[in-house]
Coordinates of C-alpha atoms in Angstrom, one line a residue:
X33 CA 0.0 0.0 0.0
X34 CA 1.3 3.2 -0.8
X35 CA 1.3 6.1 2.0
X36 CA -2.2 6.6 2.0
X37 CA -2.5 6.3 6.0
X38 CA -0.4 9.4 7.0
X39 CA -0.4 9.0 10.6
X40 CA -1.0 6.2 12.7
X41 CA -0.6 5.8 16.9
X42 CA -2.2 4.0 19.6
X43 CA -2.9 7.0 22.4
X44 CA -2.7 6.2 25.8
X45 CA -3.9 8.5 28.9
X46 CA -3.7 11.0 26.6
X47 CA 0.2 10.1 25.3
X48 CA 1.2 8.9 22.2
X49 CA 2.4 5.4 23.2
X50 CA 4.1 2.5 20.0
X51 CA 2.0 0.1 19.0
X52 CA 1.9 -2.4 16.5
X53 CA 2.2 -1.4 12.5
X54 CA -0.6 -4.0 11.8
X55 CA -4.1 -2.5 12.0
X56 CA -5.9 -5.3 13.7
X57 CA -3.6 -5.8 15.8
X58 CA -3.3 -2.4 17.2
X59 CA -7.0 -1.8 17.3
X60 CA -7.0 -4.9 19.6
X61 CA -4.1 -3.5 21.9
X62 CA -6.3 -0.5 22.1
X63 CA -9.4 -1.9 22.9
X64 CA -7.6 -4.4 25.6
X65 CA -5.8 -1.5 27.4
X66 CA -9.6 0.0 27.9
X67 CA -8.5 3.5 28.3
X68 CA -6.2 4.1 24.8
X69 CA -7.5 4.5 21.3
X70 CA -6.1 4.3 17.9
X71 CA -6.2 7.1 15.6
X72 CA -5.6 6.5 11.6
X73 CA -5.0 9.2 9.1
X74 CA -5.5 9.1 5.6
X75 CA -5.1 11.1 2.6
X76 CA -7.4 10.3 -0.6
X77 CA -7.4 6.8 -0.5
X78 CA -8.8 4.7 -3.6
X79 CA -11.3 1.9 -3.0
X80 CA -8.7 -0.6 -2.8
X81 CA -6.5 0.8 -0.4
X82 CA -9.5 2.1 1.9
X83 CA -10.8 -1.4 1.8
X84 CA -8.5 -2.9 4.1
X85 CA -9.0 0.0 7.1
X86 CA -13.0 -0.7 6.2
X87 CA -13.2 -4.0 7.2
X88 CA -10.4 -3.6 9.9
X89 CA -12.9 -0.9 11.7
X90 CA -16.0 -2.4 10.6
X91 CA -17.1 0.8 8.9
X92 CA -20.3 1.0 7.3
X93 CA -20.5 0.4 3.8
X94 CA -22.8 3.7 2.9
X95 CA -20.1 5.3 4.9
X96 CA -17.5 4.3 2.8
X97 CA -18.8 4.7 -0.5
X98 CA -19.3 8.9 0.9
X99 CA -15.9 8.9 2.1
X100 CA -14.5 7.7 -1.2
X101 CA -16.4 9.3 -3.4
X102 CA -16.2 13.0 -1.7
X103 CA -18.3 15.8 -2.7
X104 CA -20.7 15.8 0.3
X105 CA -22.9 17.9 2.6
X106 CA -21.2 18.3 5.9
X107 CA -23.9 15.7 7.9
X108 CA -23.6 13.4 11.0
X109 CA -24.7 9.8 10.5
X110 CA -24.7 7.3 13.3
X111 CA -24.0 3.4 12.5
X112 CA -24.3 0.4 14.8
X113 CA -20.6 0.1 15.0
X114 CA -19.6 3.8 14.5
X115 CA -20.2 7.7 14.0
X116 CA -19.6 9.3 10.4
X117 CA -19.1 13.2 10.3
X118 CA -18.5 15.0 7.0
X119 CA -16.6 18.1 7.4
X120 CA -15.7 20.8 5.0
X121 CA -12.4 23.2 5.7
X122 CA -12.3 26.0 3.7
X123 CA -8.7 27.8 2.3
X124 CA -8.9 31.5 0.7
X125 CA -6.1 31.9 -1.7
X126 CA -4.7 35.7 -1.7
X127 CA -2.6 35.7 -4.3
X128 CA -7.0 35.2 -6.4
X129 CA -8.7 36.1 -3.7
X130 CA -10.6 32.7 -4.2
X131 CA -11.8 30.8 -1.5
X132 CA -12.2 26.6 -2.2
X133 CA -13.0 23.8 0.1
X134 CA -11.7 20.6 0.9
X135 CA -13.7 17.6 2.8
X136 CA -12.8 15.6 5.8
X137 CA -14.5 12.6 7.1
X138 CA -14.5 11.5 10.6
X139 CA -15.0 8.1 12.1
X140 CA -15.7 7.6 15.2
X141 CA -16.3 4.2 16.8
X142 CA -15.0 2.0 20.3
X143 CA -11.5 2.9 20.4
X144 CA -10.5 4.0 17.4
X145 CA -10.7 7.3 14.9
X146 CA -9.8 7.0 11.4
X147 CA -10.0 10.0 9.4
X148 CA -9.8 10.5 5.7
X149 CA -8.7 13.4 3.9
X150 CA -9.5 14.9 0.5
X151 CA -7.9 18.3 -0.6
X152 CA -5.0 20.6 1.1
X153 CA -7.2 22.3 3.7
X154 CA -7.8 20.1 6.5
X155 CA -5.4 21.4 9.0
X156 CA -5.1 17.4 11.0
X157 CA -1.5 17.9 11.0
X158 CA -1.6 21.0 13.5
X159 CA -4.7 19.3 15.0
X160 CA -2.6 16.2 15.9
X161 CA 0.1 17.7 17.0
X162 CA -2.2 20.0 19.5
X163 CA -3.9 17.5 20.9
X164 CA -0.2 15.6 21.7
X165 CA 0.9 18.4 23.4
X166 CA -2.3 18.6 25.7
X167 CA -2.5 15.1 27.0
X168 CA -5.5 16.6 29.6
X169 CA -7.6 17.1 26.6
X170 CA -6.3 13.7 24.6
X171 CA -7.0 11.6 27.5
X172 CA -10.9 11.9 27.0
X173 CA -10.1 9.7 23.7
X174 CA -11.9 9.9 19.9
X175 CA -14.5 13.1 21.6
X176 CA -11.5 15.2 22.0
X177 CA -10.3 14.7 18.4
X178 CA -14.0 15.1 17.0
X179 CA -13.6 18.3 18.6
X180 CA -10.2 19.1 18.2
X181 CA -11.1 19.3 14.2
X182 CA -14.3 20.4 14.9
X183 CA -13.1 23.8 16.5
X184 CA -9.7 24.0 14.1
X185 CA -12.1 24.0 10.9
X186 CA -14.5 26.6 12.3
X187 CA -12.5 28.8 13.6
X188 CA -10.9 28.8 10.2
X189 CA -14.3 30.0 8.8
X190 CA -14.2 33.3 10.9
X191 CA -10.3 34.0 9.4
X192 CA -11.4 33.2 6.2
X193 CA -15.1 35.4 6.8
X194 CA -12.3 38.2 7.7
X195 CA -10.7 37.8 4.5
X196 CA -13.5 38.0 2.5
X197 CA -14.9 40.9 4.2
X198 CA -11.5 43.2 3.4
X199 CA -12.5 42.0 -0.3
X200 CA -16.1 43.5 0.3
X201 CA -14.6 46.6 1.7
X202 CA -12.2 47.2 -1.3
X203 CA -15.0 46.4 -4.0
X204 CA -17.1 49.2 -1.7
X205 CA -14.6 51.8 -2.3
X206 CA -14.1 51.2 -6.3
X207 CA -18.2 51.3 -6.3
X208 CA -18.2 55.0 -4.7
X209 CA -15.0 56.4 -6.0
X210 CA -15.6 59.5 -7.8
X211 CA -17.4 59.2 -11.0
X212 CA -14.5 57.8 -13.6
X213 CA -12.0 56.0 -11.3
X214 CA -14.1 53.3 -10.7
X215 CA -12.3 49.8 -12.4
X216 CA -14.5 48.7 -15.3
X217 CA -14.2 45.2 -14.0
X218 CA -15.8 46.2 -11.1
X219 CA -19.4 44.0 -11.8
X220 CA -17.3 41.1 -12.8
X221 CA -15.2 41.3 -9.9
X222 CA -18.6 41.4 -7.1
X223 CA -19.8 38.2 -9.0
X224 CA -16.5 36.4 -8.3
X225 CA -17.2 37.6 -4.7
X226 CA -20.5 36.3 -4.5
X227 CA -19.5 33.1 -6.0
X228 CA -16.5 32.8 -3.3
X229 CA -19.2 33.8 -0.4
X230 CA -21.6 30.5 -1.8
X231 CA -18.6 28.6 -2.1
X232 CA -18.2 28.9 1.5
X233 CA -22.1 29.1 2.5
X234 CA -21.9 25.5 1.6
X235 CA -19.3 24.3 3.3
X236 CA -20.0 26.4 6.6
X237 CA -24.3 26.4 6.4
X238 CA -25.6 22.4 6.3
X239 CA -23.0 22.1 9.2
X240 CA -25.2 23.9 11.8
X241 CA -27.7 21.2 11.8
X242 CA -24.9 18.1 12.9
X243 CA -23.1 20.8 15.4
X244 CA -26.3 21.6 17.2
X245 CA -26.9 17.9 17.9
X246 CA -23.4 17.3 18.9
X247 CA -24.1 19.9 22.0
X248 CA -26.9 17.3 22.8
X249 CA -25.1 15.2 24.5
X250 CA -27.1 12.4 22.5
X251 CA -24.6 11.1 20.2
X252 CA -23.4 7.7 20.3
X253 CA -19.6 7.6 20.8
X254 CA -19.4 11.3 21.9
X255 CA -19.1 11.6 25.9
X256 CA -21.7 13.7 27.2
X257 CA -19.2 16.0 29.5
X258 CA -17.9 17.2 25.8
X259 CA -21.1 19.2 25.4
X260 CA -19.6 22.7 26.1
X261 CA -16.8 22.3 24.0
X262 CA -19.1 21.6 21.1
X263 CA -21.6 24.5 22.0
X264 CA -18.6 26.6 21.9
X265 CA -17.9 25.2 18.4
X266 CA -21.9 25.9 17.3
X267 CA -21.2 29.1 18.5
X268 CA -17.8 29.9 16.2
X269 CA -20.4 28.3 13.7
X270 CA -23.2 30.3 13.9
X271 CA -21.1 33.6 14.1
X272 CA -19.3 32.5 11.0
X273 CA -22.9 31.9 9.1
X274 CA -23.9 35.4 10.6
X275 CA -21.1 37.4 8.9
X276 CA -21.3 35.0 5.4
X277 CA -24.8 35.6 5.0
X278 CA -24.3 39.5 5.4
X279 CA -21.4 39.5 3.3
X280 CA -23.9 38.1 0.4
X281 CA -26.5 40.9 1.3
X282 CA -23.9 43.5 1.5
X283 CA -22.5 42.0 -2.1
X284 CA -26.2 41.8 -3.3
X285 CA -26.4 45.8 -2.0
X286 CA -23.3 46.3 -3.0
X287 CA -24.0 45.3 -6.9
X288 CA -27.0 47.1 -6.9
X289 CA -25.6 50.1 -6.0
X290 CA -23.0 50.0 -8.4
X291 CA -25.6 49.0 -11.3
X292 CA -27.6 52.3 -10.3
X293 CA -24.6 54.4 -10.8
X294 CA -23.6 53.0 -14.0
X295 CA -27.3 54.4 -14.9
X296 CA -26.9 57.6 -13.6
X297 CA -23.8 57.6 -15.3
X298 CA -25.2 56.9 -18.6
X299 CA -27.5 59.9 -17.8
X300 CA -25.7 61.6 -17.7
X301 CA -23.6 60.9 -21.0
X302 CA -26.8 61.1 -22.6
X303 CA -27.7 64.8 -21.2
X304 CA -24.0 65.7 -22.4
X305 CA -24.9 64.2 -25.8
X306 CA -28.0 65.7 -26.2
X307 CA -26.6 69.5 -25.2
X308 CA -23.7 69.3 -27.6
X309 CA -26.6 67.9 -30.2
X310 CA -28.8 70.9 -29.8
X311 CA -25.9 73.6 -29.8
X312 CA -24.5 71.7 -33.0
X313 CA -28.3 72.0 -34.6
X314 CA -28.3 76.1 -34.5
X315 CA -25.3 76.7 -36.8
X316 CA -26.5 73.4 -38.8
X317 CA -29.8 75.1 -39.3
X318 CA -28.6 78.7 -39.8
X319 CA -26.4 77.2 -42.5
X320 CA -29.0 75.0 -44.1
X321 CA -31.3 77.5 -44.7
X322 CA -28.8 80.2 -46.3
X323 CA -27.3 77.1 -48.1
X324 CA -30.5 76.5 -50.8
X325 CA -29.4 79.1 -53.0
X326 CA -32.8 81.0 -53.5
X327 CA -32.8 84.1 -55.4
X328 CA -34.8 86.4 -52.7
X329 CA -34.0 86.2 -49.5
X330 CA -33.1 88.8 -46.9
X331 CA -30.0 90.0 -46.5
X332 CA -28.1 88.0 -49.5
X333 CA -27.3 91.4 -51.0
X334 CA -25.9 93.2 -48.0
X335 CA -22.3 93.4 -46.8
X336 CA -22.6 92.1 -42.9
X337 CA -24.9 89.6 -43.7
X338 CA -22.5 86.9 -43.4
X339 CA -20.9 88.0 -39.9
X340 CA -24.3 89.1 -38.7
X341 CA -25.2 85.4 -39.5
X342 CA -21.7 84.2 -37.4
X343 CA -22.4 86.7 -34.6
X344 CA -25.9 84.9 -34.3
X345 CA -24.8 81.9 -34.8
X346 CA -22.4 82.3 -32.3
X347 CA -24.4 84.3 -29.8
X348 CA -27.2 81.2 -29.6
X349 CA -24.8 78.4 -29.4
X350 CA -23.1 80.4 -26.1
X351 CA -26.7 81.0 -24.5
X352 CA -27.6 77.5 -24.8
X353 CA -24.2 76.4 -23.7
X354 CA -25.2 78.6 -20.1
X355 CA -28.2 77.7 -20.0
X356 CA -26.9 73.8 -20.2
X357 CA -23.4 74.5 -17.9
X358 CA -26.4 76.2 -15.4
X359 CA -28.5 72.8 -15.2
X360 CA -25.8 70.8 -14.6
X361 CA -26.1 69.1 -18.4
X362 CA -22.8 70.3 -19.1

């Protein structure tokens, strides 16, 4: 097997403790010591490879299959033999301001968690090594890691909410800069913001639902002295749903707002059209009359008629251009 497991140890009174390198054989040690538990990591694991931990666990085969095949709802299912929670982290990218998600799934059963990995974001790494250097929090076995990755995931959301809100602030000031200096990307760039904002609505809103009923204190394999630490989570949660969902009104606000200036803008482009228009059309009709070449008509035998006709000319185009500067068409 290649090194789809990434991490393996048999924890002990909350210590890290050798064990054997055979599955079996250390979810047996586990289980005999009554008070240690085996945690498995693994990262994108194929149907073969996954097989072998599946049928060392007894893991549920509907469990399985979602773990394999990703792409799921963060949900909490409970099995005879164990608990299945789907978690999404999210990761925002700077460098494209995009945000995209990863998924985790946890396993939870007597003695033993085994969770699987898909995408860069889960941070189980930092999580492990956490939880090692807390053996008061370790010792209470596979509850603390649910909520050890529980709490490292969420509180991620409110960084990555942070991040997302500095976008919304500097897509506010391009809206409202003075007429002309806005970037003409600027509608493109609030629907790349809305679609990062549902990216993470998805991974952040179906889990409310399996975090409120993990601060029950009814869930099979969860200890029911871990229920503060998982309100605390729901809590993290529900504050991190409360700023997504008014980042997406503030976008929705945001684009509106911006669409209503580029009519008034338009607006007033047309007024500016439409002035230049009507002081082009006095000289145009001036001209066109004098310009049909009729035999009597006033003034075609006298000497100022021409610059009478300029100074005319002339005089309406600059009271119509006063009259526009005055209103503001100018």
């Amino acid at each position: 097997m290649r090194p789809v497991i990434v991490d393996s140890a048999i924890y002990r009174d909350g210590r890290r403790t050798d064990g054997p390198a055979d599955l079996s054989d250390a979810l047996e040690e586990a289980r005999s010591k009554g008070d240690a538990f085996l945690w498995v990591g693994l990262h994108e694991p194929t149907e073969a490879e996954f097989d072998h931990v599946a049928s060392e666990f007894a893991l549920h085969p509907l469990a399985v299959e979602d773990a394999l095949k990703a792409h799921q709802r963060p949900k909490l299912e409970v099995y005879d033999d164990s608990l299945f929670v789907v978690l999404k982290p999210v990761v925002y990218e700077p460098e494209s301001d995009r945000v995209s998600s990863g998924e985790l799934m946890v396993f939870v059963g007597d003695s033993f968690v085994v969770t699987v990995r898909h995408g860069e974001g889960a941070p189980l790494a930092q999580v492990r090594r956490r939880l090692e250097a807390d053996p008061e929090v370790l010792k209470h076995g596979p509850t603390a890691v649910l909520y050890a990755v529980s709490d490292a995931i969420v509180d991620h959301y409110l960084e990555v909410a942070g991040e997302l809100q500095v976008d919304l602030e500097e897509l506010e000031a391009d809206v409202f800069a003075p007429s002309g200096e806005a970037a003409s990307n600027t509608a493109a760039r609030i629907y790349t913001a809305k679609r990062q904002v549902l990216e993470f609505r998805r991974a952040s809103g179906p889990l409310a639902g399996p975090m409120a009923r993990l601060t029950t204190g009814s869930v099979p394999f969860v200890e029911e002295h871990a229920q503060p630490f998982f309100r605390d989570v729901n809590d993290h949660l529900l504050r991190s749903n409360d700023q997504v969902e008014g980042l997406d009104r503030l976008l929705s606000d945001v684009l509106s707002a911006h669409l209503a200036q580029m009519g008034v803008r338009q607006n007033d482009d047309m007024r500016k059209i439409s002035a230049w228009a009507a002081m082009a059309a006095v000289p145009t009709m001036v001209a066109g009359i004098y310009g049909m070449n009729f035999e009597h008509m006033p003034e075609l035998r006298w000497g100022m008629g021409y610059p009478a006709v300029i100074v005319v000319m002339t005089g309406i185009v600059v009271v119509l251009y006063r009259m526009f500067k005055r209103r503001g068409w100018m």
